[in-house]
Coordinates of C-alpha atoms and ligand atoms in Angstrom, one line a residue:
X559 CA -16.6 -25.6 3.3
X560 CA -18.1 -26.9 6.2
X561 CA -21.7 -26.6 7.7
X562 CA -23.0 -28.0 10.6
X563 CA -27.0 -27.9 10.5
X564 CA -29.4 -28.3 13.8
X565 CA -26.8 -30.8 14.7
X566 CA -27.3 -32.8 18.0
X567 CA -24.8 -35.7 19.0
X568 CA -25.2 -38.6 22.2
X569 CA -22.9 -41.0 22.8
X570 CA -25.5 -42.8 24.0
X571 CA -29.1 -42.4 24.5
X572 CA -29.0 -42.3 27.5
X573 CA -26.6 -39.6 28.4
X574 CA -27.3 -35.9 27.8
X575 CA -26.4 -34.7 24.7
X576 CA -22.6 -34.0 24.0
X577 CA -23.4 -31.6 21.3
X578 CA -27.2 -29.7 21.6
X579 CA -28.6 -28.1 18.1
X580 CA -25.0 -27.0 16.7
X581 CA -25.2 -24.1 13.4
X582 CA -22.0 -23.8 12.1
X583 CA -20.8 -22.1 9.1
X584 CA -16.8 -22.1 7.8
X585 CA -15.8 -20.6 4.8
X586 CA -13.3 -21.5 2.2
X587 CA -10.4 -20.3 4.0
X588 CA -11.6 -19.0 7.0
X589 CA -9.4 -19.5 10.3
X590 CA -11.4 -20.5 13.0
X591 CA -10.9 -21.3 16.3
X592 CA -12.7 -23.5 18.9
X593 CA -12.6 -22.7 22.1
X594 CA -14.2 -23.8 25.7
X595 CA -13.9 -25.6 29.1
X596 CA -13.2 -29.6 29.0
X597 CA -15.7 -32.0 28.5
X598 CA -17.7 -28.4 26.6
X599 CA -18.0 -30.6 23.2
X600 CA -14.6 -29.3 21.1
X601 CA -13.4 -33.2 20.6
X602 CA -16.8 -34.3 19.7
X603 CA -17.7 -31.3 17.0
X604 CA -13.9 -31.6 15.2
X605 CA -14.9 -35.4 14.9
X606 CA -17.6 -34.5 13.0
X607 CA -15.7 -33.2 10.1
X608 CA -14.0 -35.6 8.7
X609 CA -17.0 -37.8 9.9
X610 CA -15.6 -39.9 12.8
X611 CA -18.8 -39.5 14.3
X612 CA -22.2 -38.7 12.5
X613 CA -24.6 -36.2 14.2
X614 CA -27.7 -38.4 15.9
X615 CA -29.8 -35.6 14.6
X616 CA -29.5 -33.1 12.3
X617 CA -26.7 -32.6 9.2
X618 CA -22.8 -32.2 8.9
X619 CA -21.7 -31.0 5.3
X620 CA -18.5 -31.0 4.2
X621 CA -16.9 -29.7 0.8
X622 CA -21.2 -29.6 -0.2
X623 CA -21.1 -33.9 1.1
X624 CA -22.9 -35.1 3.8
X625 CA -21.1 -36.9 6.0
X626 CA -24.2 -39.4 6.9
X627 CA -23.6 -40.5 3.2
X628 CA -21.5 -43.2 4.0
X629 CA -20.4 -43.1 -0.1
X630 CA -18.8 -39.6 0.9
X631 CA -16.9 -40.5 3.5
X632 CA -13.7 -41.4 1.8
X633 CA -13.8 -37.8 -0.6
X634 CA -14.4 -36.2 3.0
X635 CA -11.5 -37.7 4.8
X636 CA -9.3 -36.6 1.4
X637 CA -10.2 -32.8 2.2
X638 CA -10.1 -32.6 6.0
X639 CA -7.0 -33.5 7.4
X640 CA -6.8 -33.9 11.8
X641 CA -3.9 -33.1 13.6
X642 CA -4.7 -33.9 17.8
X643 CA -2.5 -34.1 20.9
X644 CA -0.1 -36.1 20.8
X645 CA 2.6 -36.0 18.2
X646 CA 4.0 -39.5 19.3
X647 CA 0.5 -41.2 18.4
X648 CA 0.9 -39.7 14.8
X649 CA 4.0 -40.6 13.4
X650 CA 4.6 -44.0 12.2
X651 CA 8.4 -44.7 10.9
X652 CA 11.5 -43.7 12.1
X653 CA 12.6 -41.1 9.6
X654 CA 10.8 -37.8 9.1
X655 CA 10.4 -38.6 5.0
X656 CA 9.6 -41.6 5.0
X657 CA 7.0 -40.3 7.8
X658 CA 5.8 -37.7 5.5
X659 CA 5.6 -40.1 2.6
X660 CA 3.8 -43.1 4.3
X661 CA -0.2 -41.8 3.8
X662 CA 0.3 -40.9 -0.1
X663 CA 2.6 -44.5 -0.4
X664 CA -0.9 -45.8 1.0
X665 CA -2.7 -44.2 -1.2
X666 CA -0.7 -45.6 -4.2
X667 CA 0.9 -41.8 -5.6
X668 CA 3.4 -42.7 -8.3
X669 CA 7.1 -42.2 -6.7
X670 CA 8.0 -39.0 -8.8
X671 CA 4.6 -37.4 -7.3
X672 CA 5.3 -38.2 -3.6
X673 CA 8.7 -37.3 -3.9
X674 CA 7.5 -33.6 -4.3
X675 CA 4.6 -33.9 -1.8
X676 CA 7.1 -34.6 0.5
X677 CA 9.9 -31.9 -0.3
X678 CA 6.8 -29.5 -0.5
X679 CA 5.1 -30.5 2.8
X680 CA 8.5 -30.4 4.8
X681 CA 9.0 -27.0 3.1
X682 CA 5.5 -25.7 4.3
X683 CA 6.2 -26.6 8.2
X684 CA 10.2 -25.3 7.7
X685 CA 10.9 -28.4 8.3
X686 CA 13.1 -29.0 4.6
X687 CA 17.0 -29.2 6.8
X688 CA 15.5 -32.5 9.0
X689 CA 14.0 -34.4 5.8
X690 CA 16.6 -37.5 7.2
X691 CA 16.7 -37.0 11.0
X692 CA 15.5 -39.2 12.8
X693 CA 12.2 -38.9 14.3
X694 CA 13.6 -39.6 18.0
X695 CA 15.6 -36.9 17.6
X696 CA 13.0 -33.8 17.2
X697 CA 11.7 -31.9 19.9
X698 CA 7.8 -31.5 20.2
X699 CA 7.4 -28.8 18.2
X700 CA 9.4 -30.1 15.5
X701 CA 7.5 -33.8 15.6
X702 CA 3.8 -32.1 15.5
X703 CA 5.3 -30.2 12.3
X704 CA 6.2 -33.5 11.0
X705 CA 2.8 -35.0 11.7
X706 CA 1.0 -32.1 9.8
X707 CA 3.4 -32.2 7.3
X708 CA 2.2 -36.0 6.7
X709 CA -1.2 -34.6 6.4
X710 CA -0.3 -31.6 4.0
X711 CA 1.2 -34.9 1.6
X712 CA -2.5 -35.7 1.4
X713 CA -2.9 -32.4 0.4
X714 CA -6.3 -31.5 1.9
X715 CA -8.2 -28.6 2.3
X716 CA -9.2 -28.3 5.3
X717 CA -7.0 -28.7 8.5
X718 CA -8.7 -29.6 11.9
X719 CA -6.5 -29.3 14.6
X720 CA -7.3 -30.8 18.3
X721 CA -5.4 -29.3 20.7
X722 CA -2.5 -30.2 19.0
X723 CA -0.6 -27.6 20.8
X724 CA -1.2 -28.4 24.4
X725 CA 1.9 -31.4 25.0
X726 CA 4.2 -28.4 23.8
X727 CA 6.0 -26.3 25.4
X728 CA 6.1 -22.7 24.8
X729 CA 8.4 -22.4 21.9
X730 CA 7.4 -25.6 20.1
X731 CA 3.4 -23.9 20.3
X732 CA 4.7 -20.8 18.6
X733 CA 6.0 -22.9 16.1
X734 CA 3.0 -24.8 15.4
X735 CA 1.1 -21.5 15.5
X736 CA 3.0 -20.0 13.1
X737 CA 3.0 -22.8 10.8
X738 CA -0.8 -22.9 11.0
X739 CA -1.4 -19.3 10.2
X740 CA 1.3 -19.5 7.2
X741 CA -0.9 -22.7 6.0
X742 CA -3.9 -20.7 6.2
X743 CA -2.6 -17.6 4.1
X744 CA -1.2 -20.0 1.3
X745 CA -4.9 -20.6 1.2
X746 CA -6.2 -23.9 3.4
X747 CA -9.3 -23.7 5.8
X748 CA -8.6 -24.1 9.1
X749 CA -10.4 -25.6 12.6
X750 CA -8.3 -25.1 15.5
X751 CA -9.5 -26.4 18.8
X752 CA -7.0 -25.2 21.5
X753 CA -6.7 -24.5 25.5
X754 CA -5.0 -21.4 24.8
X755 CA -6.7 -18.1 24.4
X756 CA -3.9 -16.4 23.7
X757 CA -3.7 -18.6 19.9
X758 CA -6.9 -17.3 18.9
X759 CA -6.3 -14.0 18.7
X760 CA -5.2 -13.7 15.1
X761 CA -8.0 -16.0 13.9
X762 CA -10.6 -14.9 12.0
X763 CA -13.7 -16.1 14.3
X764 CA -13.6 -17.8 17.3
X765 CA -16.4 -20.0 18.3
X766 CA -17.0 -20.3 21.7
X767 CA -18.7 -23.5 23.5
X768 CA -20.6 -24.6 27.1
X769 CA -21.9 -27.4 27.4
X770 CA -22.0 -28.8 23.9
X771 CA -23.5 -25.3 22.5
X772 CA -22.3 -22.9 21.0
X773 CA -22.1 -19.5 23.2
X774 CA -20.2 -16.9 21.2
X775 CA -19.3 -16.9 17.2
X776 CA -17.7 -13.7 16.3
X777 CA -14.4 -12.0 15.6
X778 CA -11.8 -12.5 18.1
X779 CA -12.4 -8.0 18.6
X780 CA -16.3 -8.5 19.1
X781 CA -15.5 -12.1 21.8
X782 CA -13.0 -10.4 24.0
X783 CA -15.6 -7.5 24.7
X784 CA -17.9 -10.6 26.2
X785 CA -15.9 -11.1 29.5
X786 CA -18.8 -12.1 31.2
X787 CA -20.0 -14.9 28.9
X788 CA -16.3 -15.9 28.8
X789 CA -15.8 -15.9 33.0
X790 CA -19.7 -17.7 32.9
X791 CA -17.2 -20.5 30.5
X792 CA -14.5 -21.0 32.5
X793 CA -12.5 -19.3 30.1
X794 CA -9.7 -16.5 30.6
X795 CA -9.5 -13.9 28.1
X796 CA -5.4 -13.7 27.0
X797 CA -4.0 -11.8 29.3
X798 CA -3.5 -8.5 27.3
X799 CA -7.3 -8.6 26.6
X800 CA -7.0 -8.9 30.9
X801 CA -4.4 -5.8 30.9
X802 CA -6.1 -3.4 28.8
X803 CA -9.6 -3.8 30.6
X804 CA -8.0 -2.9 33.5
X805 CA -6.3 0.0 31.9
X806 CA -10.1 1.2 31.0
X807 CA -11.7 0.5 34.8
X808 CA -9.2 2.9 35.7
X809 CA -10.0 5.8 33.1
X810 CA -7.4 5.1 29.9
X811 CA -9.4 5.2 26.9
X812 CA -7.8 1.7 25.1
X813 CA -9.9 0.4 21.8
X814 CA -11.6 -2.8 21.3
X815 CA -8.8 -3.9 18.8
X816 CA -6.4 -4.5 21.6
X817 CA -5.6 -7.9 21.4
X818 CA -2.1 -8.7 21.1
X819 CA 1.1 -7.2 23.5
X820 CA 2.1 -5.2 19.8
X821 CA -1.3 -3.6 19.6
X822 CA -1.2 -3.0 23.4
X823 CA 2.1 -1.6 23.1
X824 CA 0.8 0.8 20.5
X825 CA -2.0 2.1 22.2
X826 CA -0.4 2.5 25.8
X827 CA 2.6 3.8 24.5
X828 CA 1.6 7.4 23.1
X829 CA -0.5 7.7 26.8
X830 CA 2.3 7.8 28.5
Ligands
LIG676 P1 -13.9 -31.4 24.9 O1 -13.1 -31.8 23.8 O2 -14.4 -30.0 24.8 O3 -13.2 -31.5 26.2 P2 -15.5 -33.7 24.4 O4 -16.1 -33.5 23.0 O5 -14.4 -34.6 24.5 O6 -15.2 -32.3 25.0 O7 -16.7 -34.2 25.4 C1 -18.0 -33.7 25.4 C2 -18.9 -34.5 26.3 O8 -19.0 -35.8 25.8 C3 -18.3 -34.7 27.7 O9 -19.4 -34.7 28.6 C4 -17.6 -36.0 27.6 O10 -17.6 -36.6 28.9 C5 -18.5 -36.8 26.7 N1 -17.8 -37.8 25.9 C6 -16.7 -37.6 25.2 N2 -16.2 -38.7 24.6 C7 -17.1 -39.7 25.0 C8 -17.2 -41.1 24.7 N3 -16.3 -41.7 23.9 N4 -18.2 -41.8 25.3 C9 -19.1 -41.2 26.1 N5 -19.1 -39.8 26.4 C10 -18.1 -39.1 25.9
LIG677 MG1 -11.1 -32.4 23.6

């Protein structure tokens, strides 16, 4: 679905590169997220998707287009849909519908069709009960389900997300989380950049990035063994990863697949 080949990026040529000889591979309906320390390159790879930015050297394909093809372009921007920060920045009217309906209006759907885009999308994000609520009204959470519910009216297949969670709090990111992985099992790739370590442990890969390279690319089991490489990052493992490597430096015999408090649970449990 999306391959990134040899890919180096400068914002100028002057300044060092902000993405350095990238390989990337995503499968149809793979989950994968990005993860590393600001300024590490996450922003600048996700813009390369949906070809925001074009590689200074080296290839981005997407859905088998290149995106240097400036003919592609518009076919790649209908598969990849972006979600980012801010939920505010996203949504344009007043009412959450007529939010939903305003990119496929743009795109000149017949009325009939984006009346059920839009009763599908809000469905999707279990978002169905606010279709007339008023925007103001929502809490993060809610808004940033909106906002990717506007995007699943375009119906894409491929969802880049860039740290869309991180202006939520705790509750509306569990939302959002959830929503992403149901999105993902009714089928739809997915890219999510995020801050929080503790989201990627139900993805299926998780590529991690220093310093506009890539430094891990493996299941979330086989990256949380790499503490080092992660500490070396800046990055904190989730802090179950945290609790059952202590657990081991002090004899208990825990497995790699201990990633989440349920799987800690069932491990630590029968030790007692
Ligand atoms: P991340 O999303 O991981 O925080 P970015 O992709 O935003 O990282 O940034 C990668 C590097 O590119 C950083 O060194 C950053 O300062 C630089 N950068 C990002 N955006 C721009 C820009 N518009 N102009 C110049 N440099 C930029
Ligand atoms: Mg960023």
């Amino acid at each position: 679905m999306i391959r990134f080949d040899h890919v180096t990026f400068q914002y100028e040529k002057a300044f060092t590169p902000a993405l350095s000889d990238i390989d990337l591979e995503i499968k149809e309906n793979e989950f994968v997220a990005i993860v590393g320390h600001n300024g590490s390159g996450k922003s600048t790879l996700a813009k390369h998707v949906n070809g925001l930015l074009l590689p200074t050297q080296g290839t981005v394909t997407v859905c088998g287009m290149q995106t240097s093809d400036e003919d592609n372009i518009l076919r790649i921007r209908q598969n990849v849909g972006m979600a980012f920060q801010n939920p505010d920045n996203q949504l344009v009217t007043t009412v959450v519908e007529e939010d939903v309906a305003f990119g496929p209006e743009n795109l000149g759907v017949a009325p009939d069709e984006i009346r059920i885009r839009v009763d599908d999308a809000l469905a999707s994000v279990g978002m169905t009960d606010f279709a007339t609520s008023a925007v103001h009204h929502l809490s993060g959470g809610q808004k940033q389900r909106i906002a990717i519910a506007g995007i699943l009216a375009l119906k894409p297949r491929i969802l880049v997300l860039d740290e869309a969670s991180a202006m939520l709090d705790p509750s509306g990111r569990a939302e959002l989380l959830e929503t992403v992985h149901k999105l993902h099992r009714e089928g739809m790739t997915i890219l999510m950049v995020t801050q929080y370590m503790e989201e990627t442990t139900g993805c299926d890969r998780i590529v991690v990035m220093k310093g506009g390279k890539v430094v891990l690319d493996d299941t979330p089991k086989e990256v949380f063994k790499h503490t080092d490489i992660l500490m070396e990052s800046n990055l904190v493992p989730p802090e179950t990863v945290s609790v059952r490597n202590a657990l081991r430096s002090i004899g208990y015999a825990l497995s790699d697949s201990v990633l989440t408090a349920e799987l800690l649970a069932e491990e630590v449990c029968p030790l007692l």
